[in-house]
CSV table of C-alpha atoms in Angstrom, one decimal:
chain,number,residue,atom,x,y,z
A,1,UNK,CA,73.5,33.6,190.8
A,2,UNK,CA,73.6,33.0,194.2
A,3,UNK,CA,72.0,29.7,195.8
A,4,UNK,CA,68.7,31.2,197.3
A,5,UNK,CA,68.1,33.2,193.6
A,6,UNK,CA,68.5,29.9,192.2
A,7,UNK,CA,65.5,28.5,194.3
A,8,UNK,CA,63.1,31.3,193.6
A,9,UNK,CA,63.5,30.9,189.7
A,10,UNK,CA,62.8,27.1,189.9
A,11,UNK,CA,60.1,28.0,192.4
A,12,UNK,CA,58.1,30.2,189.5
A,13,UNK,CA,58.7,27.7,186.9
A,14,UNK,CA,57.1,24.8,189.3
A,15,UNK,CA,54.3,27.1,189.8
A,16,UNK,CA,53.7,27.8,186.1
A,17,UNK,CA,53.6,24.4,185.3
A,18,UNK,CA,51.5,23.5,188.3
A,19,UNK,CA,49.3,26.3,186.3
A,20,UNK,CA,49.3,24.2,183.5
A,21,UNK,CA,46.8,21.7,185.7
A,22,UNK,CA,44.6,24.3,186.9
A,23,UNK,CA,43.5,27.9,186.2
A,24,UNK,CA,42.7,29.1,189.0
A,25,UNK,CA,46.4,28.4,190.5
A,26,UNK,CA,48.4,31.2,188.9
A,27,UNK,CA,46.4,34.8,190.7
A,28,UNK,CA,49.2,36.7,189.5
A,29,UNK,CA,52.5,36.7,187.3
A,30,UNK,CA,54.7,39.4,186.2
A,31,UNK,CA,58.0,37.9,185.4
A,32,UNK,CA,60.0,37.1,182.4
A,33,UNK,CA,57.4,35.8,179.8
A,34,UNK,CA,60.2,33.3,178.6
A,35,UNK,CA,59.7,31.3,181.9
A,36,UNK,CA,56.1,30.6,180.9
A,37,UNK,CA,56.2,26.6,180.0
A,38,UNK,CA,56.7,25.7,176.3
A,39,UNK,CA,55.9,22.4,176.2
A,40,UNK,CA,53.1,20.2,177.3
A,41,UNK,CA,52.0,19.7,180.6
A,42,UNK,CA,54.2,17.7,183.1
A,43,UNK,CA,53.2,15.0,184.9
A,44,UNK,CA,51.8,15.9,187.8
A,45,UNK,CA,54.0,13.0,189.7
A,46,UNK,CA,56.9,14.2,188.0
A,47,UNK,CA,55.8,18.0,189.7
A,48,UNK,CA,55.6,17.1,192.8
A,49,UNK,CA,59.0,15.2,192.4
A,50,UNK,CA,60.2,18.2,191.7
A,51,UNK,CA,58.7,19.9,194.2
A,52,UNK,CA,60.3,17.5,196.7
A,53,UNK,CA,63.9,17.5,195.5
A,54,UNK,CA,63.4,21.6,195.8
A,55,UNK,CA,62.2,21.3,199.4
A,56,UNK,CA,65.2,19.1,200.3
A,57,UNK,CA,67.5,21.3,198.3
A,58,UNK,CA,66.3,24.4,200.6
A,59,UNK,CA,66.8,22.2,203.9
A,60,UNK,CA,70.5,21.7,202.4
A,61,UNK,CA,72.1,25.1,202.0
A,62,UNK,CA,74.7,26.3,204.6
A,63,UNK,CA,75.0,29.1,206.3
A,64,UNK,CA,77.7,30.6,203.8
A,65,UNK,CA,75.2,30.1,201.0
A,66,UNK,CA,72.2,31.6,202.5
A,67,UNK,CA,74.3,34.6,204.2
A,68,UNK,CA,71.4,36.8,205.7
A,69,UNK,CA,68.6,35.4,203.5
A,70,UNK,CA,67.7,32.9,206.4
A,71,UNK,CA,63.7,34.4,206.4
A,72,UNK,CA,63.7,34.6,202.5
A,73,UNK,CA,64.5,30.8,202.7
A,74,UNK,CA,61.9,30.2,205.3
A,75,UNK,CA,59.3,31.4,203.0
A,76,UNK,CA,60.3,29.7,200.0
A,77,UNK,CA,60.4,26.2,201.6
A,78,UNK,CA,56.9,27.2,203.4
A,79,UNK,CA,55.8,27.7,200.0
A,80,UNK,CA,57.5,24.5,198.4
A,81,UNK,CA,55.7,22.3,201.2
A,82,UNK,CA,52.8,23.7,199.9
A,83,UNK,CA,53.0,23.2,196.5
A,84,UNK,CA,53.3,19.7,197.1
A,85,UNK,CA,50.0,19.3,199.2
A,86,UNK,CA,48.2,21.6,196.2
A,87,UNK,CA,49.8,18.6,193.7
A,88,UNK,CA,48.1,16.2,196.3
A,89,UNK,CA,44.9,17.8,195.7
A,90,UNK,CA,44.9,17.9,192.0
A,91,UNK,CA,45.5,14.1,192.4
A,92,UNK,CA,42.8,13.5,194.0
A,93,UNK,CA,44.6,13.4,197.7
A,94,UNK,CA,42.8,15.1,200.0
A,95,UNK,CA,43.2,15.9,203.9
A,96,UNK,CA,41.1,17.1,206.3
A,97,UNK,CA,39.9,20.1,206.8
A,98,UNK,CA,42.7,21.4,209.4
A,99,UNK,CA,45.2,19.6,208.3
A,100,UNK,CA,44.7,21.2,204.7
A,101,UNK,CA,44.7,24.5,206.1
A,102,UNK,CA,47.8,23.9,207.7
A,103,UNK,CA,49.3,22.0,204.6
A,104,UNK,CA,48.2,25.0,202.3
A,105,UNK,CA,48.3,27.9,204.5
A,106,UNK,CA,51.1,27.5,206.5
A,107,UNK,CA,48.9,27.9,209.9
A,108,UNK,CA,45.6,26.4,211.6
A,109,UNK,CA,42.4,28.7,212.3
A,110,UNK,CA,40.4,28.3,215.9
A,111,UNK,CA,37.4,26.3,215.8
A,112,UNK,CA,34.3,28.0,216.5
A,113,UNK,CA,30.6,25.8,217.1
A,114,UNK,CA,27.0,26.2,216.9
A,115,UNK,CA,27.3,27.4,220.5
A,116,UNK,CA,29.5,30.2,220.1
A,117,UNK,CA,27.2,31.8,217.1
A,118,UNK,CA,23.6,31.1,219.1
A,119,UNK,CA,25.5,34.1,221.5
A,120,UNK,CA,25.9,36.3,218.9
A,121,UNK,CA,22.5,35.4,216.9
A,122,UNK,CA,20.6,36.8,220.4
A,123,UNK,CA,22.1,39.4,220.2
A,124,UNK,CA,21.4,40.2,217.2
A,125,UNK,CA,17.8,38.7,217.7
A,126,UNK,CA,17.5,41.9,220.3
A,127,UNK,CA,18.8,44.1,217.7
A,128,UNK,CA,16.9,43.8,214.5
A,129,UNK,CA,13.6,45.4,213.9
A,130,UNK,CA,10.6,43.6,213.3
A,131,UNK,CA,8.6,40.1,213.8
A,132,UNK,CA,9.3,36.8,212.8
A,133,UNK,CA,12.0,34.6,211.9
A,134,UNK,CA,15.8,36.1,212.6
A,135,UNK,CA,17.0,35.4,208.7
A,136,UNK,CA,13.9,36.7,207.0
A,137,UNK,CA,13.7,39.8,209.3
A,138,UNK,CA,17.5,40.8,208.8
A,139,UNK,CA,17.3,40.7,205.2
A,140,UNK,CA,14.1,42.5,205.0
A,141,UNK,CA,15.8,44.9,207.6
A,142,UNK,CA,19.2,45.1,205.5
A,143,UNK,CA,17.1,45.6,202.0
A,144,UNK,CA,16.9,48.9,202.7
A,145,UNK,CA,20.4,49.6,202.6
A,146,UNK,CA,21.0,48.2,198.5
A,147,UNK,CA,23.0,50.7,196.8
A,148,UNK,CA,20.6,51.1,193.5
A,149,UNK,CA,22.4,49.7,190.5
A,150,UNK,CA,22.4,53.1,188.6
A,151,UNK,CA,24.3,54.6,191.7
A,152,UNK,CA,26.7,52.0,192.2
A,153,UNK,CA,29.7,53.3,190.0
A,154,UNK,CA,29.0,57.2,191.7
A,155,UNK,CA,28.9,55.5,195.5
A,156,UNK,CA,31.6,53.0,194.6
A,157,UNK,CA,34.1,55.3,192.8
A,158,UNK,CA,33.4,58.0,195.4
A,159,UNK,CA,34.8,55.1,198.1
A,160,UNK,CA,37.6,54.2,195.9
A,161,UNK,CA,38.9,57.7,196.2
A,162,UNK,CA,38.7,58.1,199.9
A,163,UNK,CA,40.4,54.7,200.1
A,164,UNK,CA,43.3,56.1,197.6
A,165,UNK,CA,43.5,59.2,199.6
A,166,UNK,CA,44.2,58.1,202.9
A,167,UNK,CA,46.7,55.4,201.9
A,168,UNK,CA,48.3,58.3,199.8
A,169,UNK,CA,49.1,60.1,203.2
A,170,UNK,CA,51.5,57.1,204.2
A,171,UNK,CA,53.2,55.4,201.1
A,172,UNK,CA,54.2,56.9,197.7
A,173,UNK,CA,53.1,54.8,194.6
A,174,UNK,CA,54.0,54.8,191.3
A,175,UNK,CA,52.9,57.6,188.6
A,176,UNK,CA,51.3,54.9,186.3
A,177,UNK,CA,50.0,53.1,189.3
A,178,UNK,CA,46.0,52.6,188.0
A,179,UNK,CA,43.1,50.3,188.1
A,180,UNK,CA,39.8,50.0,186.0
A,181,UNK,CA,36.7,48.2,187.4
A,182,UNK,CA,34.2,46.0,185.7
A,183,UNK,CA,31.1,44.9,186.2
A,184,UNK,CA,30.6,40.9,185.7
A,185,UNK,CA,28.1,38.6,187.2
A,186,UNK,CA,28.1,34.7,187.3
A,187,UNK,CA,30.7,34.1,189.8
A,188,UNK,CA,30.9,32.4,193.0
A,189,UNK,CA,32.5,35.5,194.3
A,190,UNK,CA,31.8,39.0,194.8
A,191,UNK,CA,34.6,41.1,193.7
A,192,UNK,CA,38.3,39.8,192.5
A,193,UNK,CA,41.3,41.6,191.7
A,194,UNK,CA,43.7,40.8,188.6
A,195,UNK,CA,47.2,42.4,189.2
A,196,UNK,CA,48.6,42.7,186.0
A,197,UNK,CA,51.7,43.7,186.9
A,198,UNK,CA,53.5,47.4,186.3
A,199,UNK,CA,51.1,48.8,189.1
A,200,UNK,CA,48.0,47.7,187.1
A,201,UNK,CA,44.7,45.8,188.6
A,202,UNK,CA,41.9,44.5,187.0
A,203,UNK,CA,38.7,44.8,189.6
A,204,UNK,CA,35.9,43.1,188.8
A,205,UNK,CA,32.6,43.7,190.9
A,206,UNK,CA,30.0,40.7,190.5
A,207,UNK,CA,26.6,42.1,190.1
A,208,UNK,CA,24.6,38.4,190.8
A,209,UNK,CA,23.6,40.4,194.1
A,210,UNK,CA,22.4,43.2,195.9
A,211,UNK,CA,25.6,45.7,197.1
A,212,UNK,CA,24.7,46.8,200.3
A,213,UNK,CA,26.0,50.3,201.3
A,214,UNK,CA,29.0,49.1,203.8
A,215,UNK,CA,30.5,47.0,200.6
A,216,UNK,CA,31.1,49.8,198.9
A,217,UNK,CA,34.5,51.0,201.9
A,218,UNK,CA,34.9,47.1,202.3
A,219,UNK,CA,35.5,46.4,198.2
A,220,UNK,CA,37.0,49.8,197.8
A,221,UNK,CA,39.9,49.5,200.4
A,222,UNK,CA,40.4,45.4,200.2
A,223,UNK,CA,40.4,44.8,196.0
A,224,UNK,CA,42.2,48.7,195.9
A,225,UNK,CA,43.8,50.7,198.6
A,226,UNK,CA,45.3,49.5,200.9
A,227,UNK,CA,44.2,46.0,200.4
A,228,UNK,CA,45.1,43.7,196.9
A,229,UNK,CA,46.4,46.2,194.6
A,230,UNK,CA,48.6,47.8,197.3
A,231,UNK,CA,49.9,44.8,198.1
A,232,UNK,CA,50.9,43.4,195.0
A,233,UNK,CA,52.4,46.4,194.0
A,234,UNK,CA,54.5,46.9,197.1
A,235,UNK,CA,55.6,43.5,196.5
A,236,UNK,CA,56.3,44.0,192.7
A,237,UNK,CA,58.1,47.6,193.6
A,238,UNK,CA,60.9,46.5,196.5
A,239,UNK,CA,60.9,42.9,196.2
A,240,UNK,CA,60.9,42.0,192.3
A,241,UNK,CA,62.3,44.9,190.8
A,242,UNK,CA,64.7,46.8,193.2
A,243,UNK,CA,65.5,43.5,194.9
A,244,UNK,CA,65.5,40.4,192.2
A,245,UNK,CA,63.6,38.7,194.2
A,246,UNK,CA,61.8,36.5,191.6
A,247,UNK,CA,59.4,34.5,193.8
A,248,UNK,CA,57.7,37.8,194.5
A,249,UNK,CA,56.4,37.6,190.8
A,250,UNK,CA,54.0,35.3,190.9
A,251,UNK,CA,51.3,34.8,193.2
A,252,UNK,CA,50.1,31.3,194.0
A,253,UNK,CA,46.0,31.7,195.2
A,254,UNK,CA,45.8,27.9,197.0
A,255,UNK,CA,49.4,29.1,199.2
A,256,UNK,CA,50.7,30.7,202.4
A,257,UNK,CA,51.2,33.8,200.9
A,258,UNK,CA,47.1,34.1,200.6
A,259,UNK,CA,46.7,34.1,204.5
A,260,UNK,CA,48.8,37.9,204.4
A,261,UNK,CA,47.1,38.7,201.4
A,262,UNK,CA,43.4,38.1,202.0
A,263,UNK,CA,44.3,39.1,205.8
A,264,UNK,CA,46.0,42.3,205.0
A,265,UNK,CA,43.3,43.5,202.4
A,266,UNK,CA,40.4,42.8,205.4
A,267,UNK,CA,42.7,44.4,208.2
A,268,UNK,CA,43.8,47.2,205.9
A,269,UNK,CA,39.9,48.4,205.9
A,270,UNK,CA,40.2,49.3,209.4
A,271,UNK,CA,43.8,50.8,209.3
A,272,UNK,CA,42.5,53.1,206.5
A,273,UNK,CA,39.1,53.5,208.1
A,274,UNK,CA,39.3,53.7,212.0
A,275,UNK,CA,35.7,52.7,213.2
A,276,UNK,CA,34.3,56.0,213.7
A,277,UNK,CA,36.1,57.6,210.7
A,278,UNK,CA,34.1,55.3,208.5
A,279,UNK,CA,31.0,55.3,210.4
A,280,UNK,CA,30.9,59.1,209.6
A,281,UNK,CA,32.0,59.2,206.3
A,282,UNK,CA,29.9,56.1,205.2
A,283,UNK,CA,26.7,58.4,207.1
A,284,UNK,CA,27.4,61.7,205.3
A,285,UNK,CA,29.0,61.1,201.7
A,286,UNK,CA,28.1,57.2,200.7
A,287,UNK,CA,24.4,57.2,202.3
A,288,UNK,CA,23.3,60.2,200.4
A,289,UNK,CA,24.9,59.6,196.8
A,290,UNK,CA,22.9,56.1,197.5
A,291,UNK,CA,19.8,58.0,197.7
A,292,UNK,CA,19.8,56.0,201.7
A,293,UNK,CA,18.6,58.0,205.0
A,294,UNK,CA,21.3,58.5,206.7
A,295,UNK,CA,19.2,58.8,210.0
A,296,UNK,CA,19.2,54.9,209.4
A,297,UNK,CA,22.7,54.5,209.8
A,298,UNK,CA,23.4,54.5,213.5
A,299,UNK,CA,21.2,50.9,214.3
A,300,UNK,CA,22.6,49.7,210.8
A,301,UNK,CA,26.2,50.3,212.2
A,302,UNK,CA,25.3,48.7,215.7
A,303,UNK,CA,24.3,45.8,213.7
A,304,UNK,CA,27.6,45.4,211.6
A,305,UNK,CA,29.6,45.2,214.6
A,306,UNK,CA,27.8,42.2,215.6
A,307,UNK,CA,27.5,40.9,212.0
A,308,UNK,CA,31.0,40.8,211.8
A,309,UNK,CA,31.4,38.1,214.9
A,310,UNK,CA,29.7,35.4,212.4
A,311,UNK,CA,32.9,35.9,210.0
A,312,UNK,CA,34.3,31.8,211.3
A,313,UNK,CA,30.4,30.7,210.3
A,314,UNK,CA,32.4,30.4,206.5
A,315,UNK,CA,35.2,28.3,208.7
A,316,UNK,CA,32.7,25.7,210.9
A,317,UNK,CA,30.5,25.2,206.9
A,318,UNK,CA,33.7,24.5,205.1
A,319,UNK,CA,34.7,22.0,207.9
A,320,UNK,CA,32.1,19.9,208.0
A,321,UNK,CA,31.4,19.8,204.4
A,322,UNK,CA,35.2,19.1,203.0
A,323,UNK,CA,35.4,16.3,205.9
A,324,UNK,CA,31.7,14.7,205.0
A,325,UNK,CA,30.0,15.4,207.9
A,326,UNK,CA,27.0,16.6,206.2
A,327,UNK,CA,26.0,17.1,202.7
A,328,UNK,CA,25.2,20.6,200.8
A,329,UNK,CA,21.3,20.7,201.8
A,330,UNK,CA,22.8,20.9,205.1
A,331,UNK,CA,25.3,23.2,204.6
A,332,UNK,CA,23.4,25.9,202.7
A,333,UNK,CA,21.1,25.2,206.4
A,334,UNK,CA,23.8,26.2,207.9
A,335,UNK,CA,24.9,29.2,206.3
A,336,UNK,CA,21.5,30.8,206.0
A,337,UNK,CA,20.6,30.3,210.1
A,338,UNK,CA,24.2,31.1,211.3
A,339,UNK,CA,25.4,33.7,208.3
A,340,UNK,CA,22.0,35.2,208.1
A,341,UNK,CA,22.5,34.7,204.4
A,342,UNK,CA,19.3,33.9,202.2
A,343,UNK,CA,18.7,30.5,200.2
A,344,UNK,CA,20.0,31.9,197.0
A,345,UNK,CA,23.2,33.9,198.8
A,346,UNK,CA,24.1,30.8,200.9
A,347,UNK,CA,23.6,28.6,197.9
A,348,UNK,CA,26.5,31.1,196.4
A,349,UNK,CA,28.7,30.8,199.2
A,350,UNK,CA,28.5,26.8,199.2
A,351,UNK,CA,29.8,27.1,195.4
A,352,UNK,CA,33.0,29.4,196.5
A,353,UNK,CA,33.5,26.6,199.4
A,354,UNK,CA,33.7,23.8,197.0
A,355,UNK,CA,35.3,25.5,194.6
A,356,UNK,CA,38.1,27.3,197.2
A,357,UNK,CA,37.7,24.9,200.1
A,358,UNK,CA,40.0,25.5,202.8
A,359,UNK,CA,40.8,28.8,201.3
A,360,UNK,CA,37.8,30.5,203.3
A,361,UNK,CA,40.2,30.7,206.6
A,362,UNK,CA,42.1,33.4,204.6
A,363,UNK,CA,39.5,35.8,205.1
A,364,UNK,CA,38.9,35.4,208.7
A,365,UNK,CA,41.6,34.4,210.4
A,366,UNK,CA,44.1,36.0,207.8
A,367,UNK,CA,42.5,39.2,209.1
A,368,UNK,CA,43.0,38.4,213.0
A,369,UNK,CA,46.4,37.1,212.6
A,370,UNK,CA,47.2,40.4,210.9
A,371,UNK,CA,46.0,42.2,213.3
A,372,UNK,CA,47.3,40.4,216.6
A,373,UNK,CA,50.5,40.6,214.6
A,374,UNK,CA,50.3,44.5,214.0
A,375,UNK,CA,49.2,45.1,217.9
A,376,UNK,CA,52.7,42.9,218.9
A,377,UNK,CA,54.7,45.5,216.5
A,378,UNK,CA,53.3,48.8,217.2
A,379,UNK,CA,54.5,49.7,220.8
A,380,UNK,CA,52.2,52.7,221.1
A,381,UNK,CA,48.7,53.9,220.5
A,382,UNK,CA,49.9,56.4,217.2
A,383,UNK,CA,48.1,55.4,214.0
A,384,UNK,CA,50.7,56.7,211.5
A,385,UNK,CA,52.6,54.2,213.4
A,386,UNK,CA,50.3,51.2,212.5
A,387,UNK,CA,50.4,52.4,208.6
A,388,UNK,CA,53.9,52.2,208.9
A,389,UNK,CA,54.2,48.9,210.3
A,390,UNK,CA,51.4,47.0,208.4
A,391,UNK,CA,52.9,48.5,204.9
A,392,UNK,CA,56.7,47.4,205.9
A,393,UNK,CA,54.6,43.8,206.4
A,394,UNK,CA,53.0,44.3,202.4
A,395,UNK,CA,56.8,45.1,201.5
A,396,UNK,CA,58.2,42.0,203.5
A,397,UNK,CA,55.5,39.4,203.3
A,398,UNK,CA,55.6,37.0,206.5
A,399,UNK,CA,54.0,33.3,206.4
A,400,UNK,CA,51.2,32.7,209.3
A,401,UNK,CA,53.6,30.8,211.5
A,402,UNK,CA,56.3,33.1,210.7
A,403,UNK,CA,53.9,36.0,211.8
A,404,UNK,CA,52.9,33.8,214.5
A,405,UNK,CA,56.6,33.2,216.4
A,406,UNK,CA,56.4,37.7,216.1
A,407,UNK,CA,53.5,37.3,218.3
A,408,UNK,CA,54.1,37.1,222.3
C-alpha cells in the first residue's frame, strides 16, 4: 500500500472514533464495516495525538512517495488540521468565530453589518405589498405562497423529477441509483440528506413549517439532483470504488469538505435551473399543482432576488453569538428584523446555530466560492460547459483555499 493510501485509511478510522464522541460527526460512511471501532471510546487527548502525529506524518513524505498525489495529500492534511480543531471543540476549546471557520472549514467568509442589510431591507420595504411593519407584512405577503400539506408530495416529487431530468442530460448515474423521502418534523433543520452508500439517500423533509413554493426546486435540486446525492455518489463512483481512494468514504459534517458540499448543492440549483428556466417552470407546473395563482408569481420572483442578498444575515447572527457579543433574545432580534424570519422560525434558526455554529458559512459562502470558482474555469458563456466543469469539481472535490488559489 502506497504511503498516501496509508494516510487515508488511518484518516477514516480517526474519524470513526472521533464519531464515537459525537453523532452528529460521521454524515456519511460507506467503507469496510470492519474499520468501524470495536472497542470503547478513545480518549479524546489520545485522538487528537493521533491526529497530530498523522498531520506531521503527511508534512513528511517525499516527493518519490507521494509521486502525482501532491493535491490528494493537500486535502487530507487540510482535513487532519481539522480534525484536530473539531477534537478542540468537543473539549471544550473554542475559537472565535473566524478563526473557527478557518480552523474547520479550510477558508474565512466576508463580513457583512447591519449597514449592508438596511440597503437591501429598503428595497425590499419598496417592494412588498401592504402597511405596517416590514417582517409582519412579508410574511403575511409570502403566506400566500404555502404549498398545502396534502399537495406537498405531488408539487415536491414533480420538482424532484425536473431536477433528475436535467442533471440526466450531463452525467450518467448508476441503474440502482435511488432515493425515498420522508416526512419528519422536530428538527432544527429543514431537509437533510442520509447517503447510504451504493447510490442510495435518505431525504428527510421537516414538516415543523410552512414550505413555501420556491423550496420545493431549492430542496429538490440541493438534497437530490445535482446537489447532495449527486455529490456523494460521484464521489463514491470514481473516487472510492474505481480509484481506492478510501477517504472519499466517509463524510465528516464539521470539515472542509462541507464548504464544496453545502456550496455545490446551493450553486447546483442555478446550474440546473438557469433564472428564467426556473422562474417559468416554477410559474406554469409547481404554482398550479399547489393550487397557487400563478399571476402572483412575477412580484413573488422580484422579491426572491432580493431575499436572497440576506443569505450572510445567518453569518453576522452566528458571529456575534458564538463570540458573546450578545445573548439569544438578541439574536432571534436579529434574525427576525434582518432575515425577515418570524419569532418562532428565527427561534429555529438560533437552535441550528448553536447546534452547527460556524457551519452556517457553508451555505453562503460555500455557494459564492463555487461559483466564483466555476466562472474562473469556464472560459466561455456555453452552459453544457458549466455542467461539465462543476461535475468534474463533485468528482474531484477541492478544499476552499484550494478552490481559492484556482481563482484569479
Amino acid at each position: 500500500m502506497n504511503k498516501v493510501n496509508q494516510l487515508a485509511e488511518k484518516y477514516v478510522k480517526l474519524s470513526l472514533k472521533i464519531g464515537q464522541h459525537s453523532k452528529y460527526y460521521v454524515d456519511a460512511y460507506y467503507g469496510p464495516e470492519e474499520w468501524h471501532p470495536q472497542d470503547v471510546k478513545t480518549p479524546l487527548e489520545q485522538l487528537k495525538e493521533e491526529a497530530l502525529a498523522l498531520y506531521k506524518s503527511s508534512e513528511q513524505l517525499t516527493n518519490e512517495e507521494i509521486a502525482t498525489q501532491q493535491t490528494r495529500l493537500e486535502f487530507l492534511r487540510i482535513h487532519f488540521s481539522s480534525s484536530i480543531q473539531y477534537i478542540n471543540q468537543l473539549q471544550g476549546k473554542h475559537l472565535n468565530f473566524m478563526s473557527e471557520c478557518k480552523a474547520l472549514y479550510d477558508i474565512q467568509p466576508p463580513e457583512y453589518d447591519e449597514e449592508h442589510f438596511n440597503t437591501v431591507l429598503a428595497e425590499l420595504d419598496s417592494l412588498v405589498p401592504g402597511t405596517g411593519e416590514l417582517n409582519a407584512r412579508f410574511n403575511n405577503y409570502r403566506s400566500e405562497f404555502i404549498i398545502p400539506v396534502n399537495k406537498l408530495s405531488q408539487v415536491f416529487d414533480a420538482a424532484i423529477e425536473e431536477a433528475r431530468s436535467r442533471t440526466l442530460k450531463h452525467t450518467n448515474l448508476p441503474a440502482n441509483e435511488n432515493f425515498n423521502v420522508e416526512l419528519v418534523n422536530n428538527q432544527v433543520w429543514s431537509a437533510y440528506n442520509w447517503y447510504k452508500g451504493n447510490s442510495y439517500s435518505l431525504i428527510q423533509l421537516n414538516t415543523d413549517f410552512p414550505v413555501y413554493i420556491e423550496r420545493a426546486i431549492d430542496l429538490a435540486a440541493h438534497e437530490g439532483y445535482p446537489g447532495h446525492h449527486i455529490f456523494n455518489a460521484q464521489m463514491e463512483k470514481y473516487l472510492v470504488n474505481d480509484k481506492g481512494w478510501m477517504e472519499y468514504s466517509i463524510y465528516n459534517l464539521y470539515s472542509p469538505l462541507s464548504l464544496l458540499a453545502e456550496g455545490s448543492a446551493n450553486y447546483g440549483i442555478h446550474v440546473a435551473f438557469p433564472w428564467q428556466e426556473r422562474v417559468e417552470f416554477e410559474r406554469d407546473i409547481l404554482f398550479p399543482l399547489a393550487g397557487i395563482n400563478p399571476n402572483k408569481s412575477e412580484l413573488y420572483y422580484k422579491i426572491q432576488t432580493v431575499l436572497h442578498q440576506l443569505s450572510y444575515v445567518d453569518n453576522m447572527v452566528a458571529c456575534r453569538y458564538i463570540n458573546n457579543e450578545i445573548d439569544s433574545e438578541q439574536a432571534i432580534r436579529l434574525l427576525m428584523k434582518y432575515a425577515l424570519s418570524s419569532e418562532e422560525r428565527s427561534r429555529q434558526r438560533l437552535a441550528f446555530i448553536k447546534h452547527n455554529r460556524s457551519y452556517v458559512i457553508t451555505y453562503n459562502y460555500g455557494q459564492d466560492l463555487v461559483k466564483d470558482y466555476l466562472a474562473n474555469q469556464v472560459n466561455n458563456q456555453s452552459h453544457d460547459e458549466l455542467w461539465r466543469v462543476f461535475l468534474e469539481l463533485l468528482a474531484n472535490p477541492k478544499t476552499g483555499s484550494m478552490m481559492q488559489k484556482d481563482i484569479k
